[in-house]
PDB file of C-alpha atoms in Angstrom:
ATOM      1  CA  UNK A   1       0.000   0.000   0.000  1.00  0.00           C
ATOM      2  CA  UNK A   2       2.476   2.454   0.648  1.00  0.00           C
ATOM      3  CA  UNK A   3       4.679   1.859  -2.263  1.00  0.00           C
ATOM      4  CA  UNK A   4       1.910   1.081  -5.055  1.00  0.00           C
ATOM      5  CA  UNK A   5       0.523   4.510  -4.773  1.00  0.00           C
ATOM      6  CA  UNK A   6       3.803   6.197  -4.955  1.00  0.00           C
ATOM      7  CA  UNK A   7       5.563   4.860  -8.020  1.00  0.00           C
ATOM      8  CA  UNK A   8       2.340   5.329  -9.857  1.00  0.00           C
ATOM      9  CA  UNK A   9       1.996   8.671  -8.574  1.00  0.00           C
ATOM     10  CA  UNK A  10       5.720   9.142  -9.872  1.00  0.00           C
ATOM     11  CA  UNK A  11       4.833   7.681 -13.285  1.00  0.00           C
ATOM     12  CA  UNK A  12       2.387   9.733 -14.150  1.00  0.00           C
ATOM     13  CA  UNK A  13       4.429  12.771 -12.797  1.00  0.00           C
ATOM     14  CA  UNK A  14       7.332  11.750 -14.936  1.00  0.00           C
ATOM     15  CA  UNK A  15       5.055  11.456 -18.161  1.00  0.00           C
ATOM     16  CA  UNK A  16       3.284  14.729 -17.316  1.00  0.00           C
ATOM     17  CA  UNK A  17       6.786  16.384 -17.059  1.00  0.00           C
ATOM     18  CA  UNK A  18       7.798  14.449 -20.536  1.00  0.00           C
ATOM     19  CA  UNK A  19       5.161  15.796 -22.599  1.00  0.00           C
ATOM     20  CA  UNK A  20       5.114  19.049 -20.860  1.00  0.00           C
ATOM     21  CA  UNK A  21       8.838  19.731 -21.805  1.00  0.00           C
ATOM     22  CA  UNK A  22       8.094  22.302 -24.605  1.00  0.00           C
ATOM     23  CA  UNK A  23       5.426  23.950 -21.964  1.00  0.00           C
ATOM     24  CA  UNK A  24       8.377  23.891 -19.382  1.00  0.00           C
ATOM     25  CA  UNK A  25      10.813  25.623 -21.572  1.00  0.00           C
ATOM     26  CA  UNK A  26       9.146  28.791 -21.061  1.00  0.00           C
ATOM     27  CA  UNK A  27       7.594  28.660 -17.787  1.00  0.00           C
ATOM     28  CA  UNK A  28      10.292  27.005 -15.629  1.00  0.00           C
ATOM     29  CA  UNK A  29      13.089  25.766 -17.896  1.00  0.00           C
ATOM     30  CA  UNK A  30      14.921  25.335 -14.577  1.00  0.00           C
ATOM     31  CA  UNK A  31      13.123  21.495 -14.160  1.00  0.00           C
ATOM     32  CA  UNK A  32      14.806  18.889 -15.153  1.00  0.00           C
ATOM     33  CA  UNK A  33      14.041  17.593 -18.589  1.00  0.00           C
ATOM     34  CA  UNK A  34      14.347  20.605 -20.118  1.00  0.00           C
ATOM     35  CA  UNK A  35      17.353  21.824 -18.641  1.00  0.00           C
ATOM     36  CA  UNK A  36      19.003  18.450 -19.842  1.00  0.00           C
ATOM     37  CA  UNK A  37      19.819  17.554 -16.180  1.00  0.00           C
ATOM     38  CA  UNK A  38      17.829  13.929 -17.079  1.00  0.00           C
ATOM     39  CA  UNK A  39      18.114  12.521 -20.480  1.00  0.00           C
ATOM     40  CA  UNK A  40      15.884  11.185 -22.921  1.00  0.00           C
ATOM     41  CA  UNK A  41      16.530   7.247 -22.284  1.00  0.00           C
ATOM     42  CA  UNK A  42      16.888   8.579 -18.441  1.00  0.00           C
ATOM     43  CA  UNK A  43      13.367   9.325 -18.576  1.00  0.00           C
ATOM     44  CA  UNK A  44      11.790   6.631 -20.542  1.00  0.00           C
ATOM     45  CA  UNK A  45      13.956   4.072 -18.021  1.00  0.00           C
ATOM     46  CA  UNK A  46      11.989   5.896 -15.106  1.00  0.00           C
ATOM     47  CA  UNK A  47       8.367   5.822 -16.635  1.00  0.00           C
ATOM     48  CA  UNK A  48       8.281   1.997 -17.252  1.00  0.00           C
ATOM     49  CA  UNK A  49      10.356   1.090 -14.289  1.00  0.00           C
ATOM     50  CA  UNK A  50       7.495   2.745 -12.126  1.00  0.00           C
ATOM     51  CA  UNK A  51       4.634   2.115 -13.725  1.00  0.00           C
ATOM     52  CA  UNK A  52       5.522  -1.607 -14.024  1.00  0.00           C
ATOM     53  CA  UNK A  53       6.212  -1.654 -10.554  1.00  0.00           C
ATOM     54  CA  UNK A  54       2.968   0.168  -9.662  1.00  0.00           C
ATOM     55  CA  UNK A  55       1.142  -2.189 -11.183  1.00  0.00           C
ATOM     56  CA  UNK A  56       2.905  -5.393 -10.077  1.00  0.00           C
ATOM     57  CA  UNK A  57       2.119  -3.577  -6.179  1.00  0.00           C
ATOM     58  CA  UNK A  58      -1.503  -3.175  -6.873  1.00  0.00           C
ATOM     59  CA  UNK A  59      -1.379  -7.290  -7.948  1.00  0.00           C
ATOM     60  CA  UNK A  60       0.240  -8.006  -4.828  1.00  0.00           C
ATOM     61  CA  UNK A  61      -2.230  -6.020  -2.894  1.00  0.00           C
ATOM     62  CA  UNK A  62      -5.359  -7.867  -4.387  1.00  0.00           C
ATOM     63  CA  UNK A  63      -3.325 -11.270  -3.582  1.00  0.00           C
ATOM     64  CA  UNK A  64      -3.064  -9.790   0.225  1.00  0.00           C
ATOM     65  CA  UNK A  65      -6.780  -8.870   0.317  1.00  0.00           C
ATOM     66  CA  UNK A  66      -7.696 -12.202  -1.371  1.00  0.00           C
ATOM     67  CA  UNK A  67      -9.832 -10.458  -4.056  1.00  0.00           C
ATOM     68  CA  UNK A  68     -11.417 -12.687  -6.580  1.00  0.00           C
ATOM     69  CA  UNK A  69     -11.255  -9.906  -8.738  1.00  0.00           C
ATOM     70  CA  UNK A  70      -8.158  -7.556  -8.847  1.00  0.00           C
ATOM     71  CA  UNK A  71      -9.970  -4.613  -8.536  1.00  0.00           C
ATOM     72  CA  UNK A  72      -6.747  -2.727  -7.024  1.00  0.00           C
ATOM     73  CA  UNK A  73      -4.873  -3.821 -10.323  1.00  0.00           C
ATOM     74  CA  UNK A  74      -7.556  -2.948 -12.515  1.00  0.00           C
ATOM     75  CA  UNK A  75      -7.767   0.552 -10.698  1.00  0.00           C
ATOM     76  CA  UNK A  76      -4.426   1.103 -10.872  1.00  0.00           C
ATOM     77  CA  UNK A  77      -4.450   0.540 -14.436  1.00  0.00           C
ATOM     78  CA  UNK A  78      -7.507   2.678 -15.152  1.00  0.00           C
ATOM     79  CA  UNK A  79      -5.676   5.110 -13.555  1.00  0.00           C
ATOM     80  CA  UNK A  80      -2.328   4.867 -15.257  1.00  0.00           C
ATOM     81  CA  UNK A  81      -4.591   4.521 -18.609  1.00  0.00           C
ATOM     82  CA  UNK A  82      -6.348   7.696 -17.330  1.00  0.00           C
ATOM     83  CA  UNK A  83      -2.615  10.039 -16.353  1.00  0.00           C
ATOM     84  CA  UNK A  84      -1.731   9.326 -19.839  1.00  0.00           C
ATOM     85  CA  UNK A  85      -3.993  10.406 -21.592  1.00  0.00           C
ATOM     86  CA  UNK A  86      -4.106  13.124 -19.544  1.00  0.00           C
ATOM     87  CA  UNK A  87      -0.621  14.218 -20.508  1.00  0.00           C
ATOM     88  CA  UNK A  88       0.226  12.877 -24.350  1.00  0.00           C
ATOM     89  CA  UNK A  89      -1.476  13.015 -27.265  1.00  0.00           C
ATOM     90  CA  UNK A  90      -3.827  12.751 -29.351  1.00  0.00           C
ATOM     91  CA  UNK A  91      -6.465  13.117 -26.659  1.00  0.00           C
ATOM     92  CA  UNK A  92      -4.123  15.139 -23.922  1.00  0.00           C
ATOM     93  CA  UNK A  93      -7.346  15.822 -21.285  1.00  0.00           C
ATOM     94  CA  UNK A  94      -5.258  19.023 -19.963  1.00  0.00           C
ATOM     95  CA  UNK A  95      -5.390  20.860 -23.323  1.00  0.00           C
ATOM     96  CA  UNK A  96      -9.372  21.715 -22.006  1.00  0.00           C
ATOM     97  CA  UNK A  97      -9.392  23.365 -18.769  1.00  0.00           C
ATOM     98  CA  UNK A  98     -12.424  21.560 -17.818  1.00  0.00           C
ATOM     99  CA  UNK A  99     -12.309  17.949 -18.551  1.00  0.00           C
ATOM    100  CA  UNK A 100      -8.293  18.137 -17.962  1.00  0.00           C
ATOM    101  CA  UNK A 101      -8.686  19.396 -14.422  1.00  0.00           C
ATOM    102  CA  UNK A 102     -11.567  17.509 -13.298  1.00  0.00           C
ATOM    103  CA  UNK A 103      -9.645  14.112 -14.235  1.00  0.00           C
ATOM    104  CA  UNK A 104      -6.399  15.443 -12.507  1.00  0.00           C
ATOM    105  CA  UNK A 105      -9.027  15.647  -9.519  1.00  0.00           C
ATOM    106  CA  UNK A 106     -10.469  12.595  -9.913  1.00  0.00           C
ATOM    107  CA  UNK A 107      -6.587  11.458  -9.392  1.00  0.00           C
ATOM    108  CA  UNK A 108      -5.735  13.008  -6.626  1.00  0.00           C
ATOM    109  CA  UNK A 109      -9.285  12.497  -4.440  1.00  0.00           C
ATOM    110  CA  UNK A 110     -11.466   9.698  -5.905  1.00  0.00           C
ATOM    111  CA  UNK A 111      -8.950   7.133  -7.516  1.00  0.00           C
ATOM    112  CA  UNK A 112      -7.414   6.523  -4.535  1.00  0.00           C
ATOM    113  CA  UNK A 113     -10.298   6.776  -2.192  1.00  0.00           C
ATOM    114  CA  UNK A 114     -11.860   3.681  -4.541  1.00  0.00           C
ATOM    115  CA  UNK A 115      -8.376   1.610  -3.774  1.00  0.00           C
ATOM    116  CA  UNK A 116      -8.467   2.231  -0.255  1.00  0.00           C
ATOM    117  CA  UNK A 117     -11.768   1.719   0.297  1.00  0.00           C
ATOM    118  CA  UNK A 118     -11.923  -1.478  -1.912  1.00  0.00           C
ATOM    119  CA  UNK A 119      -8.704  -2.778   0.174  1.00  0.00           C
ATOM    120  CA  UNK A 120      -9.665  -1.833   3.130  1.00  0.00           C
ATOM    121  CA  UNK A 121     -13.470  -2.218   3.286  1.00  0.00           C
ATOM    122  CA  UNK A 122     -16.342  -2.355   0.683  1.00  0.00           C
ATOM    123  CA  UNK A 123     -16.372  -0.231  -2.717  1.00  0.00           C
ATOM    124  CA  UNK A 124     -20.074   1.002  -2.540  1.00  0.00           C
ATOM    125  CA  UNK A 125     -21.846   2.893  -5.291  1.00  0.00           C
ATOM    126  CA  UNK A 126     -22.480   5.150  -2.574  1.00  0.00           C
ATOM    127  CA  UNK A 127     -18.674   5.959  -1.831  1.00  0.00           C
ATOM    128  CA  UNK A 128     -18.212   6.345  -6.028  1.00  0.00           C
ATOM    129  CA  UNK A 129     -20.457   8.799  -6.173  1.00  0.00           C
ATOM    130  CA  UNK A 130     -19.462  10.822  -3.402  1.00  0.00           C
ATOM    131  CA  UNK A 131     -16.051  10.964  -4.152  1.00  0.00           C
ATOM    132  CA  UNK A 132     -16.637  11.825  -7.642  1.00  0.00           C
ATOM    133  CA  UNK A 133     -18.830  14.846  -6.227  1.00  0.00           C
ATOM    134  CA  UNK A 134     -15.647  15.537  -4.295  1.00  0.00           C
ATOM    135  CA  UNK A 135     -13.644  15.501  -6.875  1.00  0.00           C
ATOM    136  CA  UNK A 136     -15.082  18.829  -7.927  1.00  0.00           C
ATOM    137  CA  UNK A 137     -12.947  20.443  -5.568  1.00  0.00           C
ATOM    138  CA  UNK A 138      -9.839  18.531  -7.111  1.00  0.00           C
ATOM    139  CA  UNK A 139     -11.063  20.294 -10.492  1.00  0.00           C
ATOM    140  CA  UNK A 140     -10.208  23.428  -8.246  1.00  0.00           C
ATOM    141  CA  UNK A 141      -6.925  22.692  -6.434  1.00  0.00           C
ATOM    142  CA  UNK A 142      -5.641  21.772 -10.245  1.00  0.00           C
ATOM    143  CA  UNK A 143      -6.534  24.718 -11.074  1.00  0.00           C
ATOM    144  CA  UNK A 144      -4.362  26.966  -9.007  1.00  0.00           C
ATOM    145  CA  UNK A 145      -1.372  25.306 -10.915  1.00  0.00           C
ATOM    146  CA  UNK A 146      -2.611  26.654 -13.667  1.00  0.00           C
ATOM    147  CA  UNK A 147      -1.929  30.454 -12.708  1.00  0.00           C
ATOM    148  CA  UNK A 148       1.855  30.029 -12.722  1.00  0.00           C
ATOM    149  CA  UNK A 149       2.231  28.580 -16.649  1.00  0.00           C
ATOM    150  CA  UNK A 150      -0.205  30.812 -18.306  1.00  0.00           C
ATOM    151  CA  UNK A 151       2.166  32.308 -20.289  1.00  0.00           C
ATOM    152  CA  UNK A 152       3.021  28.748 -21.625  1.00  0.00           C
ATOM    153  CA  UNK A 153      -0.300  27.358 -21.914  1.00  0.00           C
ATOM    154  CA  UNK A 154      -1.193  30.300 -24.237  1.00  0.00           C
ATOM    155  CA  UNK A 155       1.312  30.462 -26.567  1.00  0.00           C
ATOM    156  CA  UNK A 156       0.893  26.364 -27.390  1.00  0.00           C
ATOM    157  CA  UNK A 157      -2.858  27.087 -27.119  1.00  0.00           C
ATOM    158  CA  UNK A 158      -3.476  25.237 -23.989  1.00  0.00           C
ATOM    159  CA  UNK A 159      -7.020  26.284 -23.004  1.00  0.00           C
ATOM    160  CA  UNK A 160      -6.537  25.792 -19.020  1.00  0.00           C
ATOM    161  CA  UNK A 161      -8.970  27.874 -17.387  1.00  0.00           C
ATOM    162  CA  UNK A 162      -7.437  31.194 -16.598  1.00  0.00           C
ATOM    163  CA  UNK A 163      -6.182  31.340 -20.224  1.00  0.00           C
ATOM    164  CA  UNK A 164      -9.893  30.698 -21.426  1.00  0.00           C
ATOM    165  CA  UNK A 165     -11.522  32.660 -19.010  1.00  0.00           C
ATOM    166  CA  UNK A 166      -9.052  35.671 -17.612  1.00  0.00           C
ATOM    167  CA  UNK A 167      -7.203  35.365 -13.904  1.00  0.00           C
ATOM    168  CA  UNK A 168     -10.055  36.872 -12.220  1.00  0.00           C
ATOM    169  CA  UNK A 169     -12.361  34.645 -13.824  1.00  0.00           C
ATOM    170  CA  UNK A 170     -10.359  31.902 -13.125  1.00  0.00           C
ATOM    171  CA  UNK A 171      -9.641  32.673  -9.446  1.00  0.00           C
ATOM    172  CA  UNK A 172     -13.538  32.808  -7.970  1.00  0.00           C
ATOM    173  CA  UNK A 173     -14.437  29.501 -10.436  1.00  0.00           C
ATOM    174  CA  UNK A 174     -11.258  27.903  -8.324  1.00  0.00           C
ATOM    175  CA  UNK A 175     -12.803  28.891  -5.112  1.00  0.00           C
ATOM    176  CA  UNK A 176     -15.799  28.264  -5.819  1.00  0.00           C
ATOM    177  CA  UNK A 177     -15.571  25.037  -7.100  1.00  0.00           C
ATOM    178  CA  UNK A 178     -13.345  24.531  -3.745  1.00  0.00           C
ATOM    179  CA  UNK A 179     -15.380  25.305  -1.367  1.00  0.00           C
ATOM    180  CA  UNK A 180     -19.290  24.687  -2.879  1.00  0.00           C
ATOM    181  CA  UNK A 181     -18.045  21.102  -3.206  1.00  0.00           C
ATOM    182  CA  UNK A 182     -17.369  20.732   0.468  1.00  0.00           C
ATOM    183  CA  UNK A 183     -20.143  22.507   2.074  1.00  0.00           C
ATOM    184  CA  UNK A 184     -22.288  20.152  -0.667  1.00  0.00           C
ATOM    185  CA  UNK A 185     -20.784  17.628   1.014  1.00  0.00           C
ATOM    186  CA  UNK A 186     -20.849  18.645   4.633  1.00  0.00           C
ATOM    187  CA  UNK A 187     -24.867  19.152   3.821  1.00  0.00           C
ATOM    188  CA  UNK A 188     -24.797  15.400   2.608  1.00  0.00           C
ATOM    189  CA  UNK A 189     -23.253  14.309   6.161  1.00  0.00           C
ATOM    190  CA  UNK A 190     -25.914  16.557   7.791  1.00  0.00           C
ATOM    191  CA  UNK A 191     -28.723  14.569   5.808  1.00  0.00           C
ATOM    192  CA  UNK A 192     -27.781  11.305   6.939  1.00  0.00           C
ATOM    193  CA  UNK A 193     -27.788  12.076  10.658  1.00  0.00           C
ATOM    194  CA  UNK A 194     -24.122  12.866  10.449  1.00  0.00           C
ATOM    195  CA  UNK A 195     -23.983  16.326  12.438  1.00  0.00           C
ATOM    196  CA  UNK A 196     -20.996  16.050  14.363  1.00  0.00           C
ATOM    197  CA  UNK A 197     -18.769  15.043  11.123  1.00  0.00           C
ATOM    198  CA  UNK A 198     -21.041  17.559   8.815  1.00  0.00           C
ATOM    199  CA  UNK A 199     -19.847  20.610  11.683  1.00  0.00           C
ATOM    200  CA  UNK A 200     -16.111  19.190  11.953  1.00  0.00           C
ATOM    201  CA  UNK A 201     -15.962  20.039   7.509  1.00  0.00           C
ATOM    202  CA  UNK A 202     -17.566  23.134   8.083  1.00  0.00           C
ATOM    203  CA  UNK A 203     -14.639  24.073  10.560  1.00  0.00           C
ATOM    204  CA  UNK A 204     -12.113  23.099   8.583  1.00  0.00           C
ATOM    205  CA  UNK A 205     -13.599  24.475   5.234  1.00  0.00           C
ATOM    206  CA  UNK A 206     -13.911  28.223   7.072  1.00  0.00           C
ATOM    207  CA  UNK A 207      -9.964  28.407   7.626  1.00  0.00           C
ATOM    208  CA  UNK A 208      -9.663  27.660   3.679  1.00  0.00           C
ATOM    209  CA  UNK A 209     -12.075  30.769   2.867  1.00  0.00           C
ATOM    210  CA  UNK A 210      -9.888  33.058   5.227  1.00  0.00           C
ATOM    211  CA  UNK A 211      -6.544  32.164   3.140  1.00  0.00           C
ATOM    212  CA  UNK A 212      -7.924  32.173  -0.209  1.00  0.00           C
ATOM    213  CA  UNK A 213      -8.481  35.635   0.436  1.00  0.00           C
ATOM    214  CA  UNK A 214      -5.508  36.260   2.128  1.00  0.00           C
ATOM    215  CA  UNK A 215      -3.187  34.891  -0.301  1.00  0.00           C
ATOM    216  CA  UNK A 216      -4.963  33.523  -3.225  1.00  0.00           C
ATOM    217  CA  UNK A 217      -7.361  36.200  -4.563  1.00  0.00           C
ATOM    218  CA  UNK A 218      -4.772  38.496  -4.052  1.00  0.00           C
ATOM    219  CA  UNK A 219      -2.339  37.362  -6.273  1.00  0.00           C
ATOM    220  CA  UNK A 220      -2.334  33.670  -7.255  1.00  0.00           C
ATOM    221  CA  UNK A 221       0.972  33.697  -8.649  1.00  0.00           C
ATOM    222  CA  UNK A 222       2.532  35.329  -6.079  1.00  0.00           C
ATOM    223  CA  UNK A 223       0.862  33.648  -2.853  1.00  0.00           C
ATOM    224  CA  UNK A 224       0.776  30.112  -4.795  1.00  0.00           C
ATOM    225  CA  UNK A 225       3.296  27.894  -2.450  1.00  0.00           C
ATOM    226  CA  UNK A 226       2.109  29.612   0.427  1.00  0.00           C
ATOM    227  CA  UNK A 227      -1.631  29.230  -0.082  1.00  0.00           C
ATOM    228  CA  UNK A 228      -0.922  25.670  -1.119  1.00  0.00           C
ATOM    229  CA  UNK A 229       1.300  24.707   2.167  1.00  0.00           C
ATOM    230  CA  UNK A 230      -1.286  26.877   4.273  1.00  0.00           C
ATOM    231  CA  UNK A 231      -5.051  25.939   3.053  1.00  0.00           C
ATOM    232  CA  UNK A 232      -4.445  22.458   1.441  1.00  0.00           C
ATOM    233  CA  UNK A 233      -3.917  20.715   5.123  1.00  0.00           C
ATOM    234  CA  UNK A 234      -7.374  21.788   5.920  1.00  0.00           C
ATOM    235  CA  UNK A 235      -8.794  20.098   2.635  1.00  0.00           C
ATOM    236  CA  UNK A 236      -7.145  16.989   3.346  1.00  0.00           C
ATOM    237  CA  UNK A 237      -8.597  16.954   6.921  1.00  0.00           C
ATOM    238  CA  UNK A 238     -11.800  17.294   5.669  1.00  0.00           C
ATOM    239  CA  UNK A 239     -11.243  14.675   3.249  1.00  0.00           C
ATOM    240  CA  UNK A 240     -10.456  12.033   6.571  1.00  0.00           C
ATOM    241  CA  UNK A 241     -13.265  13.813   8.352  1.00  0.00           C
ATOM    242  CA  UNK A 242     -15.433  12.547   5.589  1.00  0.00           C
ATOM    243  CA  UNK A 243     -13.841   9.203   4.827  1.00  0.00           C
ATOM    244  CA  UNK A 244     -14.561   8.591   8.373  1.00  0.00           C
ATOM    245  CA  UNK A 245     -17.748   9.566   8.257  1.00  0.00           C
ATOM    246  CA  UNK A 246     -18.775   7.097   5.564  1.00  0.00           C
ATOM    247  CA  UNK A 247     -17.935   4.222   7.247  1.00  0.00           C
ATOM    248  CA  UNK A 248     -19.385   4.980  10.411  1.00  0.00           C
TER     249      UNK A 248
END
């Protein structure tokens, strides 16, 4: 469990930063691929090295659980189907602001929620559906990377979000996806007799509104590592707060 998720998190990092070389370039050409510090065969080595050992982890893991069906394999692979996509062409999800964020969100929040819960417990339709409501808010914490590479996205005609729709646009549909998605969801705790968990997201999502206009609305470029290191604990508290809330 704890080395599955991070080699595939690594592959699909590695092939983001592959494809992304030309993007790169021009808005940090400090990173490694293209400031030669890794080479070509370097990085193709390092994509099927983790990926194939991603995948080999999430086979173990199903052995472990005794699943009759390798669901953790077959989510891993969706997944590493999913991050390339995602990154290469002729489909490359991230060249639409929309779908390209929302499946970057899906990544980071409801992919692994599925494998955890499916190792660790029961995959309900209920938990699926949830945590593809949650990932919403994923669509908005991929967002904020977007700020810092606008300059790149438009001139290969990348249409992330605050290239289609301005910086001040982009900011309060970040936000707003944010923070709509978990009060949605803390209302959805509150519905099922869940008030003490429904009250604990509530705290933590107030702390997250104070910094975003603190640091974020003021200048997302500026403020982005410390809004990031400051607000994003509080998400993934409320994240726990609601995984534990399902499965009580």
């Amino acid at each position: 469990m704890l080395m599955s998720g991070p080699c595939l998190t690594g592959y699909t990092q590695t092939i983001n930063d592959w494809y992304d070389r030309d993007i790169d370039a021009i808005n940090e050409p400090y990173r490694p691929i293209p400031s030669g510090a890794i080479s070509e065969n370097e990085v193709i080595t390092q994509i099927w090295v983790l990926l194939l050992a991603g995948l080999g982890l999430g086979a173990l893991l199903d052995v472990w659980a005794g699943h009759d069906f390798p669901i953790i394999f077959y989510l891993a692979l969706g997944g590493s189907l999913l991050s390339y996509i995602y990154s290469a062409p002729p489909l490359k999800l991230k060249q639409n602001g929309w779908i390209g964020n929302f499946a970057l969100g899906a990544s980071y929040i409801g992919l692994p929620w599925w494998a955890g819960q499916a190792l660790f417990g029961t995959l309900t339709p209920d938990i699926v559906v949830l945590t593809t409501l949650y990932s919403i808010a994923g669509l908005g914490i991929a967002i904020v990377n977007d700020f810092k590479s606008i300059e790149g996205d438009r001139t290969l005609g990348l249409q992330s979000l605050p290239v289609a729709f301005g910086m001040e646009t982009a900011k309060w549909i970040c936000v707003g996806a944010i923070d709509i998605t978990q009060l949605s969801v803390a209302a959805y705790l509150l519905s099922t007799g869940k008030l003490y968990y429904a009250l604990a997201l509530v705290g933590l999502t107030i702390p997250q509104v104070i910094l975003q206009f603190q640091y974020f609305l003021k200048d997302p470029v500026k403020y982005d590592v410390k809004y990031q290191a400051s607000a994003q604990p509080f998400f993934v508290f409320g994240l726990l707060v609601t995984a534990l809330a399902t499965s009580h």
